[in-house]
CSV table of C-alpha atoms in Angstrom, one decimal:
chain,number,residue,atom,x,y,z
A,1,UNK,CA,11.0,-1.7,17.0
A,2,UNK,CA,8.3,0.9,16.6
A,3,UNK,CA,4.9,0.6,15.1
A,4,UNK,CA,3.5,-1.7,12.4
A,5,UNK,CA,4.5,-1.8,8.8
A,6,UNK,CA,1.9,-0.7,6.3
A,7,UNK,CA,2.3,-2.3,2.9
A,8,UNK,CA,-0.1,-1.8,0.0
A,9,UNK,CA,0.1,-3.6,-3.3
A,10,UNK,CA,-2.5,-2.8,-6.0
A,11,UNK,CA,-6.0,-2.8,-4.5
A,12,UNK,CA,-5.5,-5.2,-1.5
A,13,UNK,CA,-3.4,-4.2,1.4
A,14,UNK,CA,-1.1,-6.2,3.8
A,15,UNK,CA,-0.7,-4.7,7.3
A,16,UNK,CA,1.7,-6.5,9.5
A,17,UNK,CA,2.4,-5.5,13.1
A,18,UNK,CA,6.0,-5.9,14.1
A,19,UNK,CA,5.1,-7.9,17.2
A,20,UNK,CA,3.5,-10.5,14.8
A,21,UNK,CA,6.9,-11.0,13.3
A,22,UNK,CA,8.3,-11.9,16.7
A,23,UNK,CA,5.4,-14.3,17.2
A,24,UNK,CA,6.0,-16.0,13.8
A,25,UNK,CA,2.8,-14.9,12.2
A,26,UNK,CA,2.2,-15.7,8.5
A,27,UNK,CA,0.3,-13.3,6.4
A,28,UNK,CA,-0.4,-12.9,2.7
A,29,UNK,CA,-2.2,-10.2,0.6
A,30,UNK,CA,-3.3,-10.9,-2.9
A,31,UNK,CA,-3.4,-8.0,-5.4
A,32,UNK,CA,-4.6,-7.8,-8.9
A,33,UNK,CA,-1.0,-7.7,-10.2
A,34,UNK,CA,1.0,-9.5,-7.6
A,35,UNK,CA,1.4,-10.9,-4.1
A,36,UNK,CA,2.9,-9.7,-0.9
A,37,UNK,CA,4.1,-12.2,1.7
A,38,UNK,CA,5.1,-11.7,5.3
A,39,UNK,CA,7.2,-14.1,7.3
A,40,UNK,CA,7.0,-17.0,4.9
A,41,UNK,CA,9.8,-19.2,3.6
A,42,UNK,CA,11.6,-18.2,0.4
A,43,UNK,CA,13.0,-21.3,-1.3
A,44,UNK,CA,15.5,-20.3,-3.9
A,45,UNK,CA,17.1,-23.7,-4.7
A,46,UNK,CA,16.2,-27.4,-4.4
A,47,UNK,CA,17.6,-29.1,-1.3
A,48,UNK,CA,18.6,-25.7,0.2
A,49,UNK,CA,17.0,-24.4,3.4
A,50,UNK,CA,14.8,-21.3,2.8
A,51,UNK,CA,15.4,-17.8,4.0
A,52,UNK,CA,12.5,-16.0,5.7
A,53,UNK,CA,12.2,-12.3,4.8
A,54,UNK,CA,10.0,-10.1,6.9
A,55,UNK,CA,8.2,-9.0,3.7
A,56,UNK,CA,8.6,-9.9,0.0
A,57,UNK,CA,6.6,-8.8,-3.0
A,58,UNK,CA,6.4,-10.6,-6.3
A,59,UNK,CA,4.6,-9.1,-9.4
A,60,UNK,CA,3.2,-11.0,-12.3
A,61,UNK,CA,4.0,-14.4,-10.8
A,62,UNK,CA,3.3,-17.6,-12.7
A,63,UNK,CA,1.8,-19.8,-9.9
A,64,UNK,CA,-0.9,-18.2,-7.7
A,65,UNK,CA,-0.9,-19.3,-4.1
A,66,UNK,CA,-4.1,-20.3,-2.4
A,67,UNK,CA,-4.4,-18.1,0.7
A,68,UNK,CA,-6.8,-20.7,2.3
A,69,UNK,CA,-4.1,-23.4,2.2
A,70,UNK,CA,-1.2,-22.6,4.5
A,71,UNK,CA,0.9,-25.3,2.9
A,72,UNK,CA,1.1,-23.2,-0.3
A,73,UNK,CA,2.2,-20.0,1.3
A,74,UNK,CA,5.9,-20.7,1.0
A,75,UNK,CA,7.5,-19.1,-2.0
A,76,UNK,CA,9.3,-21.5,-4.4
A,77,UNK,CA,11.2,-19.6,-7.0
A,78,UNK,CA,11.0,-22.5,-9.5
A,79,UNK,CA,7.2,-22.6,-9.2
A,80,UNK,CA,6.6,-18.9,-9.4
A,81,UNK,CA,9.1,-18.5,-12.3
A,82,UNK,CA,11.4,-16.0,-10.6
A,83,UNK,CA,12.6,-14.6,-7.3
A,84,UNK,CA,10.6,-12.0,-5.5
A,85,UNK,CA,10.9,-8.5,-7.0
A,86,UNK,CA,11.6,-6.9,-3.6
A,87,UNK,CA,12.5,-8.0,-0.1
A,88,UNK,CA,12.1,-5.8,2.9
A,89,UNK,CA,13.8,-6.6,6.2
A,90,UNK,CA,13.0,-4.9,9.5
A,91,UNK,CA,15.8,-4.4,11.9
A,92,UNK,CA,15.1,-5.3,15.5
A,93,UNK,CA,18.7,-5.7,16.7
A,94,UNK,CA,22.3,-5.7,15.5
A,95,UNK,CA,22.6,-9.4,15.1
A,96,UNK,CA,20.3,-10.1,12.0
A,97,UNK,CA,22.9,-9.3,9.3
A,98,UNK,CA,20.4,-7.2,7.4
A,99,UNK,CA,23.2,-5.1,5.8
A,100,UNK,CA,25.8,-7.8,5.5
A,101,UNK,CA,25.0,-11.6,5.2
A,102,UNK,CA,21.3,-11.1,4.2
A,103,UNK,CA,22.1,-8.4,1.7
A,104,UNK,CA,24.7,-10.6,0.0
A,105,UNK,CA,22.4,-13.6,0.1
A,106,UNK,CA,19.4,-11.9,-1.5
A,107,UNK,CA,21.7,-10.5,-4.3
A,108,UNK,CA,22.9,-14.1,-5.0
A,109,UNK,CA,19.3,-15.3,-5.1
A,110,UNK,CA,18.5,-12.6,-7.7
A,111,UNK,CA,16.1,-10.3,-5.8
A,112,UNK,CA,15.9,-7.1,-7.8
A,113,UNK,CA,15.4,-4.7,-4.9
A,114,UNK,CA,16.3,-5.0,-1.3
A,115,UNK,CA,15.1,-2.6,1.4
A,116,UNK,CA,16.3,-2.3,5.0
A,117,UNK,CA,13.8,-0.6,7.4
A,118,UNK,CA,15.7,0.4,10.5
A,119,UNK,CA,13.2,2.4,12.6
A,120,UNK,CA,15.4,2.6,15.7
A,121,UNK,CA,18.6,3.4,13.7
A,122,UNK,CA,20.4,0.3,15.0
A,123,UNK,CA,22.5,-0.2,11.9
A,124,UNK,CA,22.6,3.1,10.2
A,125,UNK,CA,21.7,6.8,10.6
A,126,UNK,CA,19.2,6.3,7.8
A,127,UNK,CA,15.9,4.6,8.8
A,128,UNK,CA,15.2,3.4,5.2
A,129,UNK,CA,17.9,2.1,2.8
A,130,UNK,CA,17.2,0.6,-0.6
A,131,UNK,CA,19.5,-1.4,-2.8
A,132,UNK,CA,19.2,-2.4,-6.5
A,133,UNK,CA,20.9,-5.5,-8.0
A,134,UNK,CA,23.6,-5.0,-10.6
A,135,UNK,CA,26.0,-7.8,-11.7
A,136,UNK,CA,25.0,-10.2,-8.9
A,137,UNK,CA,25.6,-7.6,-6.2
A,138,UNK,CA,23.7,-4.7,-4.7
A,139,UNK,CA,24.4,-1.0,-5.1
A,140,UNK,CA,22.8,1.7,-3.0
A,141,UNK,CA,19.6,3.2,-4.6
A,142,UNK,CA,19.5,6.9,-3.9
A,143,UNK,CA,15.8,7.5,-4.1
A,144,UNK,CA,13.5,4.9,-2.6
A,145,UNK,CA,10.4,6.8,-3.6
A,146,UNK,CA,10.3,5.2,-7.0
A,147,UNK,CA,11.3,1.8,-8.2
A,148,UNK,CA,10.9,1.8,-12.0
A,149,UNK,CA,10.9,-2.0,-12.4
A,150,UNK,CA,8.1,-2.4,-9.9
A,151,UNK,CA,6.0,0.7,-10.7
A,152,UNK,CA,6.0,1.4,-7.0
A,153,UNK,CA,8.0,3.4,-4.4
A,154,UNK,CA,8.6,3.5,-0.7
A,155,UNK,CA,8.3,6.3,1.7
A,156,UNK,CA,8.3,7.0,5.5
A,157,UNK,CA,5.0,8.5,6.7
A,158,UNK,CA,4.3,10.2,10.0
A,159,UNK,CA,0.8,9.8,11.1
A,160,UNK,CA,-1.9,8.1,13.1
A,161,UNK,CA,-2.6,4.4,12.4
A,162,UNK,CA,-4.7,1.9,14.4
A,163,UNK,CA,-4.6,4.1,17.5
A,164,UNK,CA,-0.9,4.8,17.4
A,165,UNK,CA,1.0,7.9,16.3
A,166,UNK,CA,4.3,7.0,14.7
A,167,UNK,CA,6.4,6.7,11.5
A,168,UNK,CA,5.3,4.0,9.1
A,169,UNK,CA,6.8,2.5,5.9
A,170,UNK,CA,4.4,2.8,3.0
A,171,UNK,CA,4.1,2.3,-0.8
A,172,UNK,CA,3.7,5.3,-3.2
A,173,UNK,CA,2.7,5.5,-6.8
A,174,UNK,CA,4.4,7.2,-9.7
A,175,UNK,CA,3.1,10.6,-8.5
A,176,UNK,CA,4.7,9.9,-5.1
A,177,UNK,CA,1.2,9.6,-3.6
A,178,UNK,CA,0.7,7.0,-0.9
A,179,UNK,CA,-1.4,4.0,-1.7
A,180,UNK,CA,-4.4,4.0,0.6
A,181,UNK,CA,-4.9,1.3,3.1
A,182,UNK,CA,-8.3,-0.5,3.2
A,183,UNK,CA,-9.4,1.7,6.1
A,184,UNK,CA,-8.3,4.8,4.3
A,185,UNK,CA,-10.0,3.7,1.1
A,186,UNK,CA,-13.2,3.0,2.9
A,187,UNK,CA,-13.1,6.4,4.7
A,188,UNK,CA,-12.4,8.2,1.4
A,189,UNK,CA,-15.3,6.3,-0.3
A,190,UNK,CA,-17.6,7.2,2.6
A,191,UNK,CA,-16.5,10.8,2.5
A,192,UNK,CA,-17.1,11.0,-1.3
A,193,UNK,CA,-20.5,9.3,-0.9
A,194,UNK,CA,-21.5,11.7,1.9
A,195,UNK,CA,-20.3,14.7,-0.3
A,196,UNK,CA,-22.3,13.4,-3.2
A,197,UNK,CA,-25.3,12.9,-1.0
A,198,UNK,CA,-24.9,16.4,0.3
A,199,UNK,CA,-24.6,17.8,-3.2
A,200,UNK,CA,-27.6,15.9,-4.3
A,201,UNK,CA,-29.6,17.2,-1.3
A,202,UNK,CA,-28.4,20.7,-2.1
A,203,UNK,CA,-29.4,20.3,-5.7
A,204,UNK,CA,-32.8,19.1,-4.7
A,205,UNK,CA,-33.2,22.0,-2.3
A,206,UNK,CA,-32.2,24.4,-5.1
A,207,UNK,CA,-34.7,22.7,-7.4
A,208,UNK,CA,-37.5,23.0,-4.8
A,209,UNK,CA,-36.7,26.7,-4.3
A,210,UNK,CA,-36.8,27.2,-8.0
A,211,UNK,CA,-40.1,25.5,-8.3
A,212,UNK,CA,-41.5,27.5,-5.4
A,213,UNK,CA,-40.3,30.8,-7.0
A,214,UNK,CA,-41.8,29.8,-10.3
A,215,UNK,CA,-45.1,29.0,-8.6
A,216,UNK,CA,-45.0,32.3,-6.8
A,217,UNK,CA,-44.4,34.1,-10.1
A,218,UNK,CA,-47.3,32.2,-11.7
A,219,UNK,CA,-49.6,33.2,-8.8
A,220,UNK,CA,-48.5,36.8,-9.2
A,221,UNK,CA,-49.1,36.7,-12.9
A,222,UNK,CA,-52.6,35.2,-12.4
A,223,UNK,CA,-53.4,37.9,-9.8
A,224,UNK,CA,-52.2,40.7,-12.2
A,225,UNK,CA,-54.3,39.2,-15.0
A,226,UNK,CA,-57.3,39.1,-12.7
A,227,UNK,CA,-56.8,42.7,-11.7
A,228,UNK,CA,-56.6,43.7,-15.3
A,229,UNK,CA,-59.8,41.9,-16.2
A,230,UNK,CA,-61.6,43.6,-13.3
A,231,UNK,CA,-60.4,47.0,-14.4
A,232,UNK,CA,-61.8,46.5,-17.9
């Protein structure tokens, strides 16, 4: 595995390091239009054991989980009113069945989109594969950069994140622009605030210069008037 997975949904962002998956960490991010879960149980039928996707996102869910109560962080399809809209599995070895058993299982559950992120190319020559559900099975989705039913897309981004240079999996909007992480949003807000402050300071400086020039002109005018009065 290489690097963390950066996932943004709406205005709140879920960042899950891959070593946290190995340690069994549970994370949740709440967004204004949906929820993103990491490493929590997906219960799809009563009296059936859950599956545990690396990441799943559900939009417009009926029941809203309480992030302060860990007992509510499992995803029960019958309580939320539907399966997750997308499941993302991260490949760490060749034994997880991400492109075989798990793919078939998520199709039977009814997950609309299924993504396999294979950063080390253990199962395929493509690091990111996406599938959409048709007639109870998955077909390969050519362009993962836009998922029309979700109003989101996925992309691979090469850049610097939390002290590490690497390739990261990220969300994009309908313009194929990456959704900012919290740190990026904060940095952008600070930059915009600094730019606005600098512009305000520049405007104040220009106003001060204009007032000084106007005062200088008034003094010149008074001096000329005084000279004219003395000449008469």
